[in-house]
Short mmCIF file of C-alpha atoms and ligand atoms in Angstrom, two decimals:
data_model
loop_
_atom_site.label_atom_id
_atom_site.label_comp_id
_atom_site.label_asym_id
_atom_site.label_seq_id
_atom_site.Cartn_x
_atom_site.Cartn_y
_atom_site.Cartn_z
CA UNK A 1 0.00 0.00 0.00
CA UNK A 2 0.93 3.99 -0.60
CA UNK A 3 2.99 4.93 2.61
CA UNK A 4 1.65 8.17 3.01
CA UNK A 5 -0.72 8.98 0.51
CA UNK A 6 -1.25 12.51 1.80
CA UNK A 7 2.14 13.09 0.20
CA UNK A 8 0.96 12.18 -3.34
CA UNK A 9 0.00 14.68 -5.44
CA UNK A 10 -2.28 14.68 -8.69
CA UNK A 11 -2.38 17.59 -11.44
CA UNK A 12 -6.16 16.40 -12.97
CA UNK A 13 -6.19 18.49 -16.92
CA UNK A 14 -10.04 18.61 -17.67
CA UNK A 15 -11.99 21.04 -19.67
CA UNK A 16 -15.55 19.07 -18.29
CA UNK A 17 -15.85 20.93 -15.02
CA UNK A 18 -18.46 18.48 -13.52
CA UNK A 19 -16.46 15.74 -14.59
CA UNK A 20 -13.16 16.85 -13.06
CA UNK A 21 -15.04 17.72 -9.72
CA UNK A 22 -16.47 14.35 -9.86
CA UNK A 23 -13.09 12.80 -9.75
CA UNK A 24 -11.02 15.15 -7.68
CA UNK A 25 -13.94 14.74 -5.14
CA UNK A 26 -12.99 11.30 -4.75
CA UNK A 27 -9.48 11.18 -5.39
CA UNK A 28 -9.48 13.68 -2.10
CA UNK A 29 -11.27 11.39 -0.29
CA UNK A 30 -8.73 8.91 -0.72
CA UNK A 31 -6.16 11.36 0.61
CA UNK A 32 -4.85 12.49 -2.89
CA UNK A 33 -3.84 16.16 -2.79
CA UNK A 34 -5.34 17.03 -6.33
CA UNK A 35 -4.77 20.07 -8.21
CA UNK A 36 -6.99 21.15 -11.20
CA UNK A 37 -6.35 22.89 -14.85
CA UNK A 38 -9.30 23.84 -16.89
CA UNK A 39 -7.66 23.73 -20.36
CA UNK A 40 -4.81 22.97 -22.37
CA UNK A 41 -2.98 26.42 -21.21
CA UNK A 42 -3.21 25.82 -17.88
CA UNK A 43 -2.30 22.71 -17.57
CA UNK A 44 1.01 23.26 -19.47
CA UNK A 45 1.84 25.89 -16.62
CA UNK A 46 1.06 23.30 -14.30
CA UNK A 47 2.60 20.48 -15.84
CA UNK A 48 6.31 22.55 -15.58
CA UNK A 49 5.35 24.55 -12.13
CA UNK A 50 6.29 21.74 -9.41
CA UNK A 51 6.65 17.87 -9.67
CA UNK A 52 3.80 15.66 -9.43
CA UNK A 53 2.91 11.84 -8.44
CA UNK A 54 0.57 11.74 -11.59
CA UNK A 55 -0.98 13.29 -13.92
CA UNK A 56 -4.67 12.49 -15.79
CA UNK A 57 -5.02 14.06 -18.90
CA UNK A 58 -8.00 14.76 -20.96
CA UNK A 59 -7.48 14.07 -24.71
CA UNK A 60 -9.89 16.65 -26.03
CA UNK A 61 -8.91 20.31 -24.42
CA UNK A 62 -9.11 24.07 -25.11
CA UNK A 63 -6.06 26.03 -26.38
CA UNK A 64 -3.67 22.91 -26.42
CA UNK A 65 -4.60 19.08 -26.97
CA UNK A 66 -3.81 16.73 -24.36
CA UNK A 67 -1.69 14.76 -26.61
CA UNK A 68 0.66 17.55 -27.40
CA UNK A 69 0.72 18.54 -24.19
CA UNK A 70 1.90 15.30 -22.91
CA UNK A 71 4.38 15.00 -25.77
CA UNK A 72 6.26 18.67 -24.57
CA UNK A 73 5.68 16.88 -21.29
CA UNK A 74 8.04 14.33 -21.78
CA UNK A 75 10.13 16.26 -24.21
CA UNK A 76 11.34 18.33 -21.27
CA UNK A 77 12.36 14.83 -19.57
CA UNK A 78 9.41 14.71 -17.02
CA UNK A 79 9.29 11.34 -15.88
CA UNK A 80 5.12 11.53 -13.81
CA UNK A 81 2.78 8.81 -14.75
CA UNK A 82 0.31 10.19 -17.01
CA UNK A 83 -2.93 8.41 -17.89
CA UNK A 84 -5.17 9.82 -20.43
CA UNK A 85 -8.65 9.84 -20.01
CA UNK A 86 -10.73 9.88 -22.89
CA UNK A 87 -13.75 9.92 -24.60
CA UNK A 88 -12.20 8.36 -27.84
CA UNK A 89 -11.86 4.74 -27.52
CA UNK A 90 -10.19 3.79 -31.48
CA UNK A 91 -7.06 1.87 -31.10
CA UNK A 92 -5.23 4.18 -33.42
CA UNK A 93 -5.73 7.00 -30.85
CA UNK A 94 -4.98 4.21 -27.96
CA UNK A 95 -1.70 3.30 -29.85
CA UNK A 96 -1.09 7.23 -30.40
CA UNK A 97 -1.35 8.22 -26.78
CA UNK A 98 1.07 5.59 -25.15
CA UNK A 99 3.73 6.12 -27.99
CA UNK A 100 3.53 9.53 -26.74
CA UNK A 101 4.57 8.77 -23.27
CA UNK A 102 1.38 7.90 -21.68
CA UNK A 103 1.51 5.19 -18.88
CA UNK A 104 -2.10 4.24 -19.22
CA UNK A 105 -5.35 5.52 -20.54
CA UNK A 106 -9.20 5.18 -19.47
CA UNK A 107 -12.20 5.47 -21.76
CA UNK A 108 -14.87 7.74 -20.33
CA UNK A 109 -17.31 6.49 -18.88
CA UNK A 110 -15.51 4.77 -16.18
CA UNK A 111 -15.85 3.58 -13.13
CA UNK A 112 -13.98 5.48 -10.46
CA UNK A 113 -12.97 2.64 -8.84
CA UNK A 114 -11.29 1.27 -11.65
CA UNK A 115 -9.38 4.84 -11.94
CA UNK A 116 -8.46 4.71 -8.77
CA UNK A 117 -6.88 1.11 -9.04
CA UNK A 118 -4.52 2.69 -11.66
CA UNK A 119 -3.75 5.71 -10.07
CA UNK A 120 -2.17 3.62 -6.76
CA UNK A 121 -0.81 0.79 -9.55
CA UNK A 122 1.41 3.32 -11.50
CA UNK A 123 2.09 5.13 -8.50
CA UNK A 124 3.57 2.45 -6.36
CA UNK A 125 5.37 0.97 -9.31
CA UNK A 126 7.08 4.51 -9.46
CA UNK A 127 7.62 3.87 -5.96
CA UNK A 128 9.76 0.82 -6.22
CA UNK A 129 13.24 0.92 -5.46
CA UNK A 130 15.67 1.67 -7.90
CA UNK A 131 18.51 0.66 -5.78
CA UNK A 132 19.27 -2.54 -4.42
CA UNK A 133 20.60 -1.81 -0.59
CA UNK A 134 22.63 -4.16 1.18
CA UNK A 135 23.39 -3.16 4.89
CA UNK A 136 24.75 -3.81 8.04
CA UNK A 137 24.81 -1.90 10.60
CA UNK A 138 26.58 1.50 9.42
CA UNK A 139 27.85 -0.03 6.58
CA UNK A 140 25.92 -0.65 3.33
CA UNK A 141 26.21 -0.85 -0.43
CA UNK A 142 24.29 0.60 -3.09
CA UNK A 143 24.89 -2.47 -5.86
CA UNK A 144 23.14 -0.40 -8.33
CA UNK A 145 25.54 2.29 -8.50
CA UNK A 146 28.39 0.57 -6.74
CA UNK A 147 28.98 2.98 -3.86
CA UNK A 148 29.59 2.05 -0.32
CA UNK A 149 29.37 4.33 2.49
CA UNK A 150 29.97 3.69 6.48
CA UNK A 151 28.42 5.79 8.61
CA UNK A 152 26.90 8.31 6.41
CA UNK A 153 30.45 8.95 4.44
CA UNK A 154 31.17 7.57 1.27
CA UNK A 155 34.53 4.68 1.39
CA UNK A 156 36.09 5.16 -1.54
CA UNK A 157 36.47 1.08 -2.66
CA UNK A 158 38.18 -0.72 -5.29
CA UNK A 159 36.05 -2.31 -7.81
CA UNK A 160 37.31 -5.89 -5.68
CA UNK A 161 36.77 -4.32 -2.54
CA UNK A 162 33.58 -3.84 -3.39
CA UNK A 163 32.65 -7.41 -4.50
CA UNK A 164 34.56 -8.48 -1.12
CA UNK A 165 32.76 -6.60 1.16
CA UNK A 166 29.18 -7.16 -0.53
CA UNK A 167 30.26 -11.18 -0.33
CA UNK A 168 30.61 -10.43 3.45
CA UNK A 169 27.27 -8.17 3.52
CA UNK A 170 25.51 -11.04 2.02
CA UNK A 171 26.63 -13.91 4.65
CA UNK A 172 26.45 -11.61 8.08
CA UNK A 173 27.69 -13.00 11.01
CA UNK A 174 29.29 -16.78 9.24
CA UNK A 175 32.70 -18.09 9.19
CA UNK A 176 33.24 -17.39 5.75
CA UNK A 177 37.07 -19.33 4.75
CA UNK A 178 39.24 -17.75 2.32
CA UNK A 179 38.55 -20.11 -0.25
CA UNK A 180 35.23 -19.81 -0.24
CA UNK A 181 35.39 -16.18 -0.17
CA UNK A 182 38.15 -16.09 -3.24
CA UNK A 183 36.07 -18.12 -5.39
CA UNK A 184 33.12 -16.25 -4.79
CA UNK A 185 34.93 -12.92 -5.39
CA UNK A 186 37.62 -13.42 -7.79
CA UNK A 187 35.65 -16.24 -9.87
CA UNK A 188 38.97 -18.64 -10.02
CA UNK A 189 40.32 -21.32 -8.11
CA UNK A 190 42.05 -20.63 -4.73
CA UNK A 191 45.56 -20.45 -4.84
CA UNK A 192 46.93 -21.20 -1.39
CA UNK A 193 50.22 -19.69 -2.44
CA UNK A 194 48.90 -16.58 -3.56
CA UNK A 195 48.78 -13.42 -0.86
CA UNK A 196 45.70 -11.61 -3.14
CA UNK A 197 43.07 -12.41 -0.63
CA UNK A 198 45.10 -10.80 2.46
CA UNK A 199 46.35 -7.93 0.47
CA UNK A 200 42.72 -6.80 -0.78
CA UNK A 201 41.21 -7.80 2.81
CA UNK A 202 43.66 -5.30 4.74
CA UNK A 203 43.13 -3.07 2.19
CA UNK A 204 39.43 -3.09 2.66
CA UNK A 205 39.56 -3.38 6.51
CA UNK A 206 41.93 -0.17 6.62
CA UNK A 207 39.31 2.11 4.66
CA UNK A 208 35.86 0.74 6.83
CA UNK A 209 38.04 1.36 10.01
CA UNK A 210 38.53 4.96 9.34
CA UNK A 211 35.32 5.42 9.47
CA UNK A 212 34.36 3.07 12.61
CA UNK A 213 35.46 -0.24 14.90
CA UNK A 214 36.91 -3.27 12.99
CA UNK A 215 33.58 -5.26 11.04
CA UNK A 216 35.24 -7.83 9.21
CA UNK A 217 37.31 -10.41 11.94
CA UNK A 218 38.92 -13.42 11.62
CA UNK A 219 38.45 -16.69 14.16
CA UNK A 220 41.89 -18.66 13.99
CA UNK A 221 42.18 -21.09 11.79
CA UNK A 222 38.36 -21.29 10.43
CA UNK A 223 37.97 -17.76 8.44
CA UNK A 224 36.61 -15.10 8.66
CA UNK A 225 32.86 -13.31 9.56
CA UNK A 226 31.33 -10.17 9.68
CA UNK A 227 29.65 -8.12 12.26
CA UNK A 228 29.48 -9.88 15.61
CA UNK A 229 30.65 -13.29 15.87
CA UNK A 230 29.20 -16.42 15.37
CA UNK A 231 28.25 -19.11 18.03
CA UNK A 232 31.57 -21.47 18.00
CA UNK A 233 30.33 -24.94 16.78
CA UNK A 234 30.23 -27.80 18.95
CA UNK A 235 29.50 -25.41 21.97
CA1 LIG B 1 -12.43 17.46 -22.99
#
């Protein structure tokens, strides 16, 4: 469900007074903060004045059509949902108005339930993440665009430091050996003669304790873990 749906707010462009009252009455009800333009004009100031959660657009307005409104909409890179509402119901016009950048459309009459089920569908779709987060306490990792901060401050990581600590973000709080963690990391078979591991592990440690107390530990001859330790086995 919406969070806070008091936050979301809807720019309604409809020439049919009665109409747009009809809708705004209950989009308010359902704690939609709804702004109204009466024609094409308007709705273009509007449309660039402040952000909005969504936009419905009437296809058929004074002074400026809906669908070249919408199409100088997204021409200046606005990303809102937009459905169209419309009295036309051809599929050439359907086609028309989501090549143009519309996200849906409704054929008047509708039912306002139905609108309102797409209103909250393209608005919590919009609301999905767009970053996958992995954290641990003050430490986490935006894998999207590969930046890692602890404790509010970016750590500037290698591209391997990175992959090392998001294999320990993963597997919180398990003994984690350096083979398993090598394999994982560097895609290649563990070379118990090679140093790489340790080297890119002290590395890593020095940069996420400048920042705060050591996360990354090891327990003598079994590996290593992450956070606070795990039980010892066989106790
Ligand atoms: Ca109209």
């Amino acid at each position: 469900m919406l969070g806070n749906p008091m936050a979301r707010s809807i720019l309604i462009i409809e020439d049919e007074l009665e109409f747009a009252e009809f809708v705004m009455t209950g989009l308010a009800e359902e704690g939609f903060a709804v702004e109204h333009a009466i024609d094409g004009k308007q709705g273009h100031e509007l449309l660039q004045s402040r952000p909005w959660d969504l936009v419905l657009l009437d296809w058929r307005l004074p002074h400026q059509d809906g669908l070249s409104l919408l199409r100088r909409f997204r021409q200046s890179g606005r990303q809102a949902p937009v459905i169209f509402l419309t009295a036309r119901d051809e599929v050439d016009d359907r086609v028309q108005g989501l090549d143009s950048g519309a996200d849906d459309y409704l054929c008047k009459p509708f039912a306002f339930a139905e609108l309102l089920a797409r209103v909250r569908a393209l608005i919590r779709r919009r609301e999905q993440p767009s970053s996958l987060l992995l954290v641990h306490g003050d430490v986490s990792i935006d894998l999207v665009a590969q930046r890692a901060q602890r404790a509010g401050r970016s750590l500037d990581l290698t591209a391997k430091e990175l992959a090392l600590l998001s294999f320990f973000l993963r597997h919180p709080r398990r003994i984690l050996t350096r083979e398993r963690v090598y394999e994982n990391v560097w895609d290649e078979a563990f070379d118990t003669s090679s140093n790489t591991f340790e080297v890119h592990l002290k590395e890593l440690r020095r940069k996420l304790e400048a920042l705060g107390p050591r996360l990354i530990h090891n327990r003598r001859g079994q590996g290593y873990f992450l956070g606070e330790p795990p039980p010892r086995e066989g106790l």
